[in-house]
PDB file of C-alpha atoms in Angstrom:
ATOM      1  CA  UNK S   1     -28.784 -12.895 -13.257  1.00  0.00           C
ATOM      2  CA  UNK S   2     -30.513  -9.522 -12.503  1.00  0.00           C
ATOM      3  CA  UNK S   3     -32.351  -8.110  -8.975  1.00  0.00           C
ATOM      4  CA  UNK S   4     -35.761  -8.409 -10.806  1.00  0.00           C
ATOM      5  CA  UNK S   5     -34.902 -12.291 -11.701  1.00  0.00           C
ATOM      6  CA  UNK S   6     -34.183 -13.565  -8.899  1.00  0.00           C
ATOM      7  CA  UNK S   7     -37.219 -12.217  -7.248  1.00  0.00           C
ATOM      8  CA  UNK S   8     -39.306 -13.614  -9.480  1.00  0.00           C
ATOM      9  CA  UNK S   9     -37.255 -16.883  -9.241  1.00  0.00           C
ATOM     10  CA  UNK S  10     -38.147 -17.028  -5.658  1.00  0.00           C
ATOM     11  CA  UNK S  11     -41.891 -15.546  -6.019  1.00  0.00           C
ATOM     12  CA  UNK S  12     -43.328 -17.096  -9.205  1.00  0.00           C
ATOM     13  CA  UNK S  13     -46.553 -16.164  -8.157  1.00  0.00           C
ATOM     14  CA  UNK S  14     -46.377 -12.253  -9.366  1.00  0.00           C
ATOM     15  CA  UNK S  15     -44.018 -13.778 -12.934  1.00  0.00           C
ATOM     16  CA  UNK S  16     -47.251 -12.405 -15.170  1.00  0.00           C
ATOM     17  CA  UNK S  17     -47.621  -8.631 -13.653  1.00  0.00           C
ATOM     18  CA  UNK S  18     -43.937  -8.135 -13.235  1.00  0.00           C
ATOM     19  CA  UNK S  19     -41.647  -7.787 -16.726  1.00  0.00           C
ATOM     20  CA  UNK S  20     -37.834  -7.486 -16.786  1.00  0.00           C
ATOM     21  CA  UNK S  21     -37.052  -3.301 -15.517  1.00  0.00           C
ATOM     22  CA  UNK S  22     -35.091  -1.149 -17.772  1.00  0.00           C
ATOM     23  CA  UNK S  23     -32.287   0.619 -17.523  1.00  0.00           C
ATOM     24  CA  UNK S  24     -33.700   3.828 -17.000  1.00  0.00           C
ATOM     25  CA  UNK S  25     -35.399   2.259 -13.944  1.00  0.00           C
ATOM     26  CA  UNK S  26     -31.949   2.098 -12.299  1.00  0.00           C
ATOM     27  CA  UNK S  27     -30.036   5.912 -13.230  1.00  0.00           C
ATOM     28  CA  UNK S  28     -27.218   5.735 -10.793  1.00  0.00           C
ATOM     29  CA  UNK S  29     -26.018   2.717 -13.548  1.00  0.00           C
ATOM     30  CA  UNK S  30     -27.114   4.281 -16.566  1.00  0.00           C
ATOM     31  CA  UNK S  31     -24.547   5.410 -18.476  1.00  0.00           C
ATOM     32  CA  UNK S  32     -22.129   4.680 -16.434  1.00  0.00           C
ATOM     33  CA  UNK S  33     -19.482   3.080 -18.019  1.00  0.00           C
ATOM     34  CA  UNK S  34     -20.070   5.251 -21.449  1.00  0.00           C
ATOM     35  CA  UNK S  35     -19.412   8.386 -19.107  1.00  0.00           C
ATOM     36  CA  UNK S  36     -16.330   7.451 -17.485  1.00  0.00           C
ATOM     37  CA  UNK S  37     -13.109   9.404 -17.580  1.00  0.00           C
ATOM     38  CA  UNK S  38     -10.003   7.535 -19.016  1.00  0.00           C
ATOM     39  CA  UNK S  39      -7.231   6.809 -16.453  1.00  0.00           C
ATOM     40  CA  UNK S  40      -3.362   6.855 -16.535  1.00  0.00           C
ATOM     41  CA  UNK S  41      -0.288   6.246 -14.657  1.00  0.00           C
ATOM     42  CA  UNK S  42       2.043   9.469 -14.555  1.00  0.00           C
ATOM     43  CA  UNK S  43       4.644   8.675 -11.532  1.00  0.00           C
ATOM     44  CA  UNK S  44       5.879   5.680 -10.061  1.00  0.00           C
ATOM     45  CA  UNK S  45       7.801   5.217  -6.347  1.00  0.00           C
ATOM     46  CA  UNK S  46       9.227   2.593  -5.160  1.00  0.00           C
ATOM     47  CA  UNK S  47      10.941   1.237  -1.799  1.00  0.00           C
ATOM     48  CA  UNK S  48      11.965  -2.350  -1.775  1.00  0.00           C
ATOM     49  CA  UNK S  49      14.519  -4.238  -0.517  1.00  0.00           C
ATOM     50  CA  UNK S  50      15.799  -4.897  -4.575  1.00  0.00           C
ATOM     51  CA  UNK S  51      15.882  -1.318  -5.292  1.00  0.00           C
ATOM     52  CA  UNK S  52      14.934   2.012  -3.636  1.00  0.00           C
ATOM     53  CA  UNK S  53      14.002   4.198  -6.832  1.00  0.00           C
ATOM     54  CA  UNK S  54      11.472   2.948 -10.270  1.00  0.00           C
ATOM     55  CA  UNK S  55      14.719   2.339 -12.581  1.00  0.00           C
ATOM     56  CA  UNK S  56      17.133   0.242  -9.339  1.00  0.00           C
ATOM     57  CA  UNK S  57      14.177  -1.672  -8.846  1.00  0.00           C
ATOM     58  CA  UNK S  58      13.788  -2.269 -12.838  1.00  0.00           C
ATOM     59  CA  UNK S  59      16.996  -3.067 -13.450  1.00  0.00           C
ATOM     60  CA  UNK S  60      16.953  -5.661 -10.363  1.00  0.00           C
ATOM     61  CA  UNK S  61      14.505  -7.287 -11.751  1.00  0.00           C
ATOM     62  CA  UNK S  62      15.665  -7.656 -15.342  1.00  0.00           C
ATOM     63  CA  UNK S  63      18.824  -9.033 -13.813  1.00  0.00           C
ATOM     64  CA  UNK S  64      17.643 -11.051 -11.018  1.00  0.00           C
ATOM     65  CA  UNK S  65      18.647  -9.350  -7.751  1.00  0.00           C
ATOM     66  CA  UNK S  66      17.254 -10.629  -4.716  1.00  0.00           C
ATOM     67  CA  UNK S  67      16.157  -9.081  -2.455  1.00  0.00           C
ATOM     68  CA  UNK S  68      15.864 -11.419   0.263  1.00  0.00           C
ATOM     69  CA  UNK S  69      19.355 -12.732   2.914  1.00  0.00           C
ATOM     70  CA  UNK S  70      19.547 -13.413   6.419  1.00  0.00           C
ATOM     71  CA  UNK S  71      17.760 -11.959   9.260  1.00  0.00           C
ATOM     72  CA  UNK S  72      20.405  -9.124  10.926  1.00  0.00           C
ATOM     73  CA  UNK S  73      17.592  -6.713  12.553  1.00  0.00           C
ATOM     74  CA  UNK S  74      17.023  -9.319  15.595  1.00  0.00           C
ATOM     75  CA  UNK S  75      17.776 -13.426  16.575  1.00  0.00           C
ATOM     76  CA  UNK S  76      15.732 -15.401  14.336  1.00  0.00           C
ATOM     77  CA  UNK S  77      17.893 -18.874  14.775  1.00  0.00           C
ATOM     78  CA  UNK S  78      15.110 -20.153  17.282  1.00  0.00           C
ATOM     79  CA  UNK S  79      12.585 -19.873  13.958  1.00  0.00           C
ATOM     80  CA  UNK S  80      12.491 -22.682  11.637  1.00  0.00           C
ATOM     81  CA  UNK S  81      13.206 -19.846   8.657  1.00  0.00           C
ATOM     82  CA  UNK S  82      16.015 -16.841   9.240  1.00  0.00           C
ATOM     83  CA  UNK S  83      15.330 -15.480   5.910  1.00  0.00           C
ATOM     84  CA  UNK S  84      13.854 -11.698   5.099  1.00  0.00           C
ATOM     85  CA  UNK S  85      13.902  -9.224   2.473  1.00  0.00           C
ATOM     86  CA  UNK S  86      14.690  -6.187   4.459  1.00  0.00           C
ATOM     87  CA  UNK S  87      15.710  -2.607   3.051  1.00  0.00           C
ATOM     88  CA  UNK S  88      18.908  -1.433   3.748  1.00  0.00           C
ATOM     89  CA  UNK S  89      20.451   1.809   3.050  1.00  0.00           C
ATOM     90  CA  UNK S  90      17.413   3.892   3.538  1.00  0.00           C
ATOM     91  CA  UNK S  91      17.808   7.139   4.743  1.00  0.00           C
ATOM     92  CA  UNK S  92      14.266   8.376   5.705  1.00  0.00           C
ATOM     93  CA  UNK S  93      15.802  11.958   6.196  1.00  0.00           C
ATOM     94  CA  UNK S  94      15.665  12.204   2.374  1.00  0.00           C
ATOM     95  CA  UNK S  95      12.111  12.380   2.266  1.00  0.00           C
ATOM     96  CA  UNK S  96      11.014  14.175   5.236  1.00  0.00           C
ATOM     97  CA  UNK S  97      12.004  16.309   8.348  1.00  0.00           C
ATOM     98  CA  UNK S  98      14.294  14.893  10.585  1.00  0.00           C
ATOM     99  CA  UNK S  99      12.269  15.891  13.411  1.00  0.00           C
ATOM    100  CA  UNK S 100       9.280  13.937  12.218  1.00  0.00           C
ATOM    101  CA  UNK S 101      11.599  10.398  11.182  1.00  0.00           C
ATOM    102  CA  UNK S 102      12.352  10.048  14.507  1.00  0.00           C
ATOM    103  CA  UNK S 103       8.769  10.030  15.741  1.00  0.00           C
ATOM    104  CA  UNK S 104       6.774   8.154  13.722  1.00  0.00           C
ATOM    105  CA  UNK S 105       6.815   4.448  12.336  1.00  0.00           C
ATOM    106  CA  UNK S 106       9.064   2.591   9.915  1.00  0.00           C
ATOM    107  CA  UNK S 107       6.115   1.957   7.788  1.00  0.00           C
ATOM    108  CA  UNK S 108       5.734   5.840   7.401  1.00  0.00           C
ATOM    109  CA  UNK S 109       9.104   6.323   6.433  1.00  0.00           C
ATOM    110  CA  UNK S 110       9.102   3.895   3.507  1.00  0.00           C
ATOM    111  CA  UNK S 111       4.910   5.214   2.458  1.00  0.00           C
ATOM    112  CA  UNK S 112       6.685   8.746   2.249  1.00  0.00           C
ATOM    113  CA  UNK S 113       9.218   8.162   0.879  1.00  0.00           C
ATOM    114  CA  UNK S 114       7.551   5.937  -2.005  1.00  0.00           C
ATOM    115  CA  UNK S 115       4.456   8.985  -2.628  1.00  0.00           C
ATOM    116  CA  UNK S 116       7.410  11.721  -3.218  1.00  0.00           C
ATOM    117  CA  UNK S 117       9.701   9.489  -5.532  1.00  0.00           C
ATOM    118  CA  UNK S 118       5.553   8.785  -7.631  1.00  0.00           C
ATOM    119  CA  UNK S 119       5.326  12.978  -7.315  1.00  0.00           C
ATOM    120  CA  UNK S 120       9.088  13.440  -8.251  1.00  0.00           C
ATOM    121  CA  UNK S 121       8.851  10.999 -11.356  1.00  0.00           C
ATOM    122  CA  UNK S 122       5.367  11.993 -12.527  1.00  0.00           C
ATOM    123  CA  UNK S 123       7.281  15.594 -12.345  1.00  0.00           C
ATOM    124  CA  UNK S 124       4.812  16.906 -10.344  1.00  0.00           C
ATOM    125  CA  UNK S 125       6.044  19.816  -7.088  1.00  0.00           C
ATOM    126  CA  UNK S 126       6.386  18.266  -3.657  1.00  0.00           C
ATOM    127  CA  UNK S 127       3.381  20.909  -2.286  1.00  0.00           C
ATOM    128  CA  UNK S 128       1.291  19.154  -4.888  1.00  0.00           C
ATOM    129  CA  UNK S 129      -2.026  19.836  -2.945  1.00  0.00           C
ATOM    130  CA  UNK S 130      -1.761  23.438  -3.366  1.00  0.00           C
ATOM    131  CA  UNK S 131      -1.228  23.491  -7.187  1.00  0.00           C
ATOM    132  CA  UNK S 132      -3.975  20.473  -7.788  1.00  0.00           C
ATOM    133  CA  UNK S 133      -6.522  20.779  -4.828  1.00  0.00           C
ATOM    134  CA  UNK S 134      -8.721  17.954  -5.490  1.00  0.00           C
ATOM    135  CA  UNK S 135      -5.620  15.488  -5.794  1.00  0.00           C
ATOM    136  CA  UNK S 136      -6.717  12.356  -3.678  1.00  0.00           C
ATOM    137  CA  UNK S 137      -4.892   9.960  -1.837  1.00  0.00           C
ATOM    138  CA  UNK S 138      -5.347   6.394  -0.329  1.00  0.00           C
ATOM    139  CA  UNK S 139      -2.375   4.754   1.572  1.00  0.00           C
ATOM    140  CA  UNK S 140      -3.148   0.765   2.465  1.00  0.00           C
ATOM    141  CA  UNK S 141      -1.379  -1.303   5.375  1.00  0.00           C
ATOM    142  CA  UNK S 142      -2.318  -4.092   6.949  1.00  0.00           C
ATOM    143  CA  UNK S 143       0.734  -4.883   9.868  1.00  0.00           C
ATOM    144  CA  UNK S 144       1.031  -0.908  10.662  1.00  0.00           C
ATOM    145  CA  UNK S 145       3.187   0.355  12.950  1.00  0.00           C
ATOM    146  CA  UNK S 146       2.671  -2.653  15.108  1.00  0.00           C
ATOM    147  CA  UNK S 147       6.230  -3.679  13.990  1.00  0.00           C
ATOM    148  CA  UNK S 148       8.772  -0.989  15.360  1.00  0.00           C
ATOM    149  CA  UNK S 149       5.807   0.799  17.237  1.00  0.00           C
ATOM    150  CA  UNK S 150       4.146  -1.239  18.629  1.00  0.00           C
ATOM    151  CA  UNK S 151       6.568  -4.185  19.447  1.00  0.00           C
ATOM    152  CA  UNK S 152       8.738  -1.526  21.233  1.00  0.00           C
ATOM    153  CA  UNK S 153       6.019   0.298  23.512  1.00  0.00           C
ATOM    154  CA  UNK S 154       4.632  -3.374  24.311  1.00  0.00           C
ATOM    155  CA  UNK S 155       7.645  -4.847  25.506  1.00  0.00           C
ATOM    156  CA  UNK S 156       8.362  -1.520  27.913  1.00  0.00           C
ATOM    157  CA  UNK S 157       4.917  -2.130  28.811  1.00  0.00           C
ATOM    158  CA  UNK S 158       4.903  -5.787  30.019  1.00  0.00           C
ATOM    159  CA  UNK S 159       8.018  -4.750  31.509  1.00  0.00           C
ATOM    160  CA  UNK S 160       6.332  -1.877  33.372  1.00  0.00           C
ATOM    161  CA  UNK S 161       8.644   0.579  32.497  1.00  0.00           C
ATOM    162  CA  UNK S 162       5.419   2.487  31.214  1.00  0.00           C
ATOM    163  CA  UNK S 163       6.897   6.125  32.313  1.00  0.00           C
ATOM    164  CA  UNK S 164       8.902   5.329  28.550  1.00  0.00           C
ATOM    165  CA  UNK S 165       5.646   4.530  26.411  1.00  0.00           C
ATOM    166  CA  UNK S 166       5.750   6.924  23.455  1.00  0.00           C
ATOM    167  CA  UNK S 167       3.484   9.455  23.472  1.00  0.00           C
ATOM    168  CA  UNK S 168       2.760   9.628  19.997  1.00  0.00           C
ATOM    169  CA  UNK S 169       2.782   5.761  19.886  1.00  0.00           C
ATOM    170  CA  UNK S 170      -1.660   6.068  20.080  1.00  0.00           C
ATOM    171  CA  UNK S 171      -1.132   7.682  16.759  1.00  0.00           C
ATOM    172  CA  UNK S 172       2.003   6.110  15.087  1.00  0.00           C
ATOM    173  CA  UNK S 173       0.697   2.657  15.617  1.00  0.00           C
ATOM    174  CA  UNK S 174      -2.855   2.532  13.120  1.00  0.00           C
ATOM    175  CA  UNK S 175      -2.773   2.389   9.586  1.00  0.00           C
ATOM    176  CA  UNK S 176      -4.162   5.939   8.538  1.00  0.00           C
ATOM    177  CA  UNK S 177      -0.696   7.412  10.206  1.00  0.00           C
ATOM    178  CA  UNK S 178       1.112   7.121   6.944  1.00  0.00           C
ATOM    179  CA  UNK S 179      -1.611   8.447   5.453  1.00  0.00           C
ATOM    180  CA  UNK S 180      -1.758  11.422   7.498  1.00  0.00           C
ATOM    181  CA  UNK S 181       2.002  12.021   7.080  1.00  0.00           C
ATOM    182  CA  UNK S 182       1.673  12.109   2.931  1.00  0.00           C
ATOM    183  CA  UNK S 183      -1.143  14.329   3.349  1.00  0.00           C
ATOM    184  CA  UNK S 184       0.592  17.090   5.557  1.00  0.00           C
ATOM    185  CA  UNK S 185       4.084  16.610   3.661  1.00  0.00           C
ATOM    186  CA  UNK S 186       2.415  17.147   0.114  1.00  0.00           C
ATOM    187  CA  UNK S 187       0.035  19.223   0.917  1.00  0.00           C
ATOM    188  CA  UNK S 188      -2.953  17.375  -0.434  1.00  0.00           C
ATOM    189  CA  UNK S 189      -6.274  18.965   0.813  1.00  0.00           C
ATOM    190  CA  UNK S 190      -8.503  15.779  -1.464  1.00  0.00           C
ATOM    191  CA  UNK S 191     -10.203  13.354  -1.024  1.00  0.00           C
ATOM    192  CA  UNK S 192      -8.065  11.113   1.818  1.00  0.00           C
ATOM    193  CA  UNK S 193      -9.179   7.556   3.079  1.00  0.00           C
ATOM    194  CA  UNK S 194      -6.872   4.865   4.209  1.00  0.00           C
ATOM    195  CA  UNK S 195      -7.275   1.163   3.158  1.00  0.00           C
ATOM    196  CA  UNK S 196      -6.557  -2.613   4.798  1.00  0.00           C
ATOM    197  CA  UNK S 197      -7.740  -5.623   3.432  1.00  0.00           C
ATOM    198  CA  UNK S 198      -4.267  -8.126   4.204  1.00  0.00           C
ATOM    199  CA  UNK S 199      -2.921  -9.414   0.502  1.00  0.00           C
ATOM    200  CA  UNK S 200      -5.016  -7.255  -2.009  1.00  0.00           C
ATOM    201  CA  UNK S 201      -4.504  -3.845  -0.189  1.00  0.00           C
ATOM    202  CA  UNK S 202      -2.582  -2.259  -2.883  1.00  0.00           C
ATOM    203  CA  UNK S 203      -4.517  -3.127  -5.382  1.00  0.00           C
ATOM    204  CA  UNK S 204      -7.070  -2.203  -3.527  1.00  0.00           C
ATOM    205  CA  UNK S 205      -5.869   1.689  -2.720  1.00  0.00           C
ATOM    206  CA  UNK S 206      -5.647   1.360  -7.000  1.00  0.00           C
ATOM    207  CA  UNK S 207      -8.753   0.688  -8.028  1.00  0.00           C
ATOM    208  CA  UNK S 208     -10.085   3.186  -4.884  1.00  0.00           C
ATOM    209  CA  UNK S 209      -8.051   5.818  -6.498  1.00  0.00           C
ATOM    210  CA  UNK S 210      -9.441   5.053 -10.294  1.00  0.00           C
ATOM    211  CA  UNK S 211     -13.145   5.475  -9.320  1.00  0.00           C
ATOM    212  CA  UNK S 212     -11.860   8.867  -8.113  1.00  0.00           C
ATOM    213  CA  UNK S 213     -10.695  10.145 -10.959  1.00  0.00           C
ATOM    214  CA  UNK S 214     -13.519   7.792 -13.638  1.00  0.00           C
ATOM    215  CA  UNK S 215     -16.030   9.174 -10.995  1.00  0.00           C
ATOM    216  CA  UNK S 216     -15.294  12.868 -11.786  1.00  0.00           C
ATOM    217  CA  UNK S 217     -14.282  13.841  -7.911  1.00  0.00           C
ATOM    218  CA  UNK S 218     -10.527  14.400  -8.733  1.00  0.00           C
ATOM    219  CA  UNK S 219      -8.231  15.058 -12.016  1.00  0.00           C
ATOM    220  CA  UNK S 220      -5.438  13.162 -10.143  1.00  0.00           C
ATOM    221  CA  UNK S 221      -4.754  10.503  -7.186  1.00  0.00           C
ATOM    222  CA  UNK S 222      -1.829   9.557  -5.191  1.00  0.00           C
ATOM    223  CA  UNK S 223      -2.219   6.069  -3.885  1.00  0.00           C
ATOM    224  CA  UNK S 224       0.470   3.150  -2.764  1.00  0.00           C
ATOM    225  CA  UNK S 225       0.899   0.662   0.297  1.00  0.00           C
ATOM    226  CA  UNK S 226       3.185   0.218   2.272  1.00  0.00           C
ATOM    227  CA  UNK S 227       4.765  -2.648   4.836  1.00  0.00           C
ATOM    228  CA  UNK S 228       6.808  -3.748   7.489  1.00  0.00           C
ATOM    229  CA  UNK S 229       6.204  -7.091   8.419  1.00  0.00           C
ATOM    230  CA  UNK S 230      10.155  -7.474   9.524  1.00  0.00           C
ATOM    231  CA  UNK S 231       9.790  -7.885  13.650  1.00  0.00           C
ATOM    232  CA  UNK S 232      10.306 -10.530  15.490  1.00  0.00           C
ATOM    233  CA  UNK S 233       6.627 -10.593  16.906  1.00  0.00           C
ATOM    234  CA  UNK S 234       5.320 -10.724  13.931  1.00  0.00           C
ATOM    235  CA  UNK S 235       7.379 -12.938  12.420  1.00  0.00           C
ATOM    236  CA  UNK S 236       6.929 -15.340  15.152  1.00  0.00           C
ATOM    237  CA  UNK S 237       3.501 -14.943  14.321  1.00  0.00           C
ATOM    238  CA  UNK S 238       4.064 -16.222  10.515  1.00  0.00           C
ATOM    239  CA  UNK S 239       6.315 -19.013  11.934  1.00  0.00           C
ATOM    240  CA  UNK S 240       3.446 -20.192  14.293  1.00  0.00           C
ATOM    241  CA  UNK S 241       0.941 -20.715  11.669  1.00  0.00           C
ATOM    242  CA  UNK S 242       3.488 -22.582   9.107  1.00  0.00           C
ATOM    243  CA  UNK S 243       3.707 -19.330   6.859  1.00  0.00           C
ATOM    244  CA  UNK S 244       7.154 -19.119   6.349  1.00  0.00           C
ATOM    245  CA  UNK S 245       9.508 -20.437   4.239  1.00  0.00           C
ATOM    246  CA  UNK S 246      11.748 -23.599   5.797  1.00  0.00           C
ATOM    247  CA  UNK S 247      14.345 -24.002   2.740  1.00  0.00           C
ATOM    248  CA  UNK S 248      17.302 -24.288   3.239  1.00  0.00           C
ATOM    249  CA  UNK S 249      19.785 -22.950   0.615  1.00  0.00           C
ATOM    250  CA  UNK S 250      20.800 -19.948  -0.231  1.00  0.00           C
ATOM    251  CA  UNK S 251      17.836 -17.301   0.996  1.00  0.00           C
ATOM    252  CA  UNK S 252      17.993 -15.298  -2.469  1.00  0.00           C
ATOM    253  CA  UNK S 253      16.233 -18.867  -3.591  1.00  0.00           C
ATOM    254  CA  UNK S 254      14.110 -19.509  -0.708  1.00  0.00           C
ATOM    255  CA  UNK S 255      10.660 -17.858  -2.418  1.00  0.00           C
ATOM    256  CA  UNK S 256       9.753 -20.172  -5.132  1.00  0.00           C
ATOM    257  CA  UNK S 257       6.063 -19.966  -5.176  1.00  0.00           C
ATOM    258  CA  UNK S 258       5.967 -21.600  -8.430  1.00  0.00           C
ATOM    259  CA  UNK S 259       8.095 -24.126  -8.116  1.00  0.00           C
ATOM    260  CA  UNK S 260       7.619 -27.860  -6.914  1.00  0.00           C
ATOM    261  CA  UNK S 261      10.436 -27.124  -4.169  1.00  0.00           C
ATOM    262  CA  UNK S 262       8.249 -24.162  -2.463  1.00  0.00           C
ATOM    263  CA  UNK S 263       8.218 -24.425   1.273  1.00  0.00           C
ATOM    264  CA  UNK S 264       6.424 -21.456   2.259  1.00  0.00           C
ATOM    265  CA  UNK S 265       6.509 -17.443   1.604  1.00  0.00           C
ATOM    266  CA  UNK S 266       9.338 -14.815   2.604  1.00  0.00           C
ATOM    267  CA  UNK S 267       8.508 -11.565   4.581  1.00  0.00           C
ATOM    268  CA  UNK S 268       9.627  -8.330   2.839  1.00  0.00           C
ATOM    269  CA  UNK S 269       9.352  -4.834   3.723  1.00  0.00           C
ATOM    270  CA  UNK S 270       8.443  -2.520   0.945  1.00  0.00           C
ATOM    271  CA  UNK S 271       6.639   0.537  -0.184  1.00  0.00           C
ATOM    272  CA  UNK S 272       4.834   1.715  -3.428  1.00  0.00           C
ATOM    273  CA  UNK S 273       2.960   4.299  -4.966  1.00  0.00           C
ATOM    274  CA  UNK S 274       1.557   5.953  -8.086  1.00  0.00           C
ATOM    275  CA  UNK S 275       0.100   8.845  -9.426  1.00  0.00           C
ATOM    276  CA  UNK S 276      -3.040   8.395 -10.904  1.00  0.00           C
ATOM    277  CA  UNK S 277      -4.599  10.711 -13.470  1.00  0.00           C
ATOM    278  CA  UNK S 278      -6.943  11.618 -15.427  1.00  0.00           C
ATOM    279  CA  UNK S 279      -5.639  11.440 -19.001  1.00  0.00           C
ATOM    280  CA  UNK S 280      -6.815  14.438 -21.157  1.00  0.00           C
ATOM    281  CA  UNK S 281      -5.436  16.257 -17.331  1.00  0.00           C
ATOM    282  CA  UNK S 282      -2.329  14.466 -18.163  1.00  0.00           C
ATOM    283  CA  UNK S 283      -1.697  15.532 -21.857  1.00  0.00           C
ATOM    284  CA  UNK S 284      -2.476  18.956 -21.031  1.00  0.00           C
ATOM    285  CA  UNK S 285       0.955  19.153 -18.748  1.00  0.00           C
ATOM    286  CA  UNK S 286       2.726  16.942 -21.004  1.00  0.00           C
ATOM    287  CA  UNK S 287       2.842  14.281 -18.618  1.00  0.00           C
ATOM    288  CA  UNK S 288       4.954  11.129 -18.562  1.00  0.00           C
ATOM    289  CA  UNK S 289       2.268   8.219 -19.277  1.00  0.00           C
TER     290      UNK S 289
END
């Protein structure tokens, strides 16, 4: 029902004097869909418990390899669940300078890695912003740096050991920290933002990037999401809410959302990124689509 129809329904006395407005009375929507530009995906970056890189991740999916296993980062024996999907054999220094690795959170490590992998997959230079100055960036996260930066500093604070608080903790705790580091590393200067919308964050960043390109603000966008919820405090909160899987069988079978014997969710750390690009722009540079 249009706005005018709602207005008429609630004010019947005005019906005789009103008529349905023409599209031209709303210039911001006239021809909008017809004139939007086509958006394609030209690069994919994945950092997941069952595969780092697009090809490794895909092989794991098609062969049924699970990334869920017993938790090793803390003692989970007192909780109803003892499993999670953690990324192993990951070296953040493969994607960012060691001096930065030491001061940032793990969710930033994963976000940077996924973004760099996506850029490489799209056959783009890692100084992307110097070549494509309008390239946009949108990353998302819900937990941000709470799992490591936050938890580590909370413990020091509550133990009265405030002299050991991270001097950069305030900056690296927030969700925008990952966006900032990706922007600097790729030298991006186009439209940039960070989203946090719970479980839909990964979809929302793609939507944002598509709109930037479709509306002509950018020819290209780096979009992605990163989450590291596997810390004892966050794990305990999910356990207290009764959300975690209580499956007592093999860890690899504990995530079974469509099974009759499902018993809850399994926390996982991961990051993914896409290179979105205007169709003709991608064709012009012979990009893989």
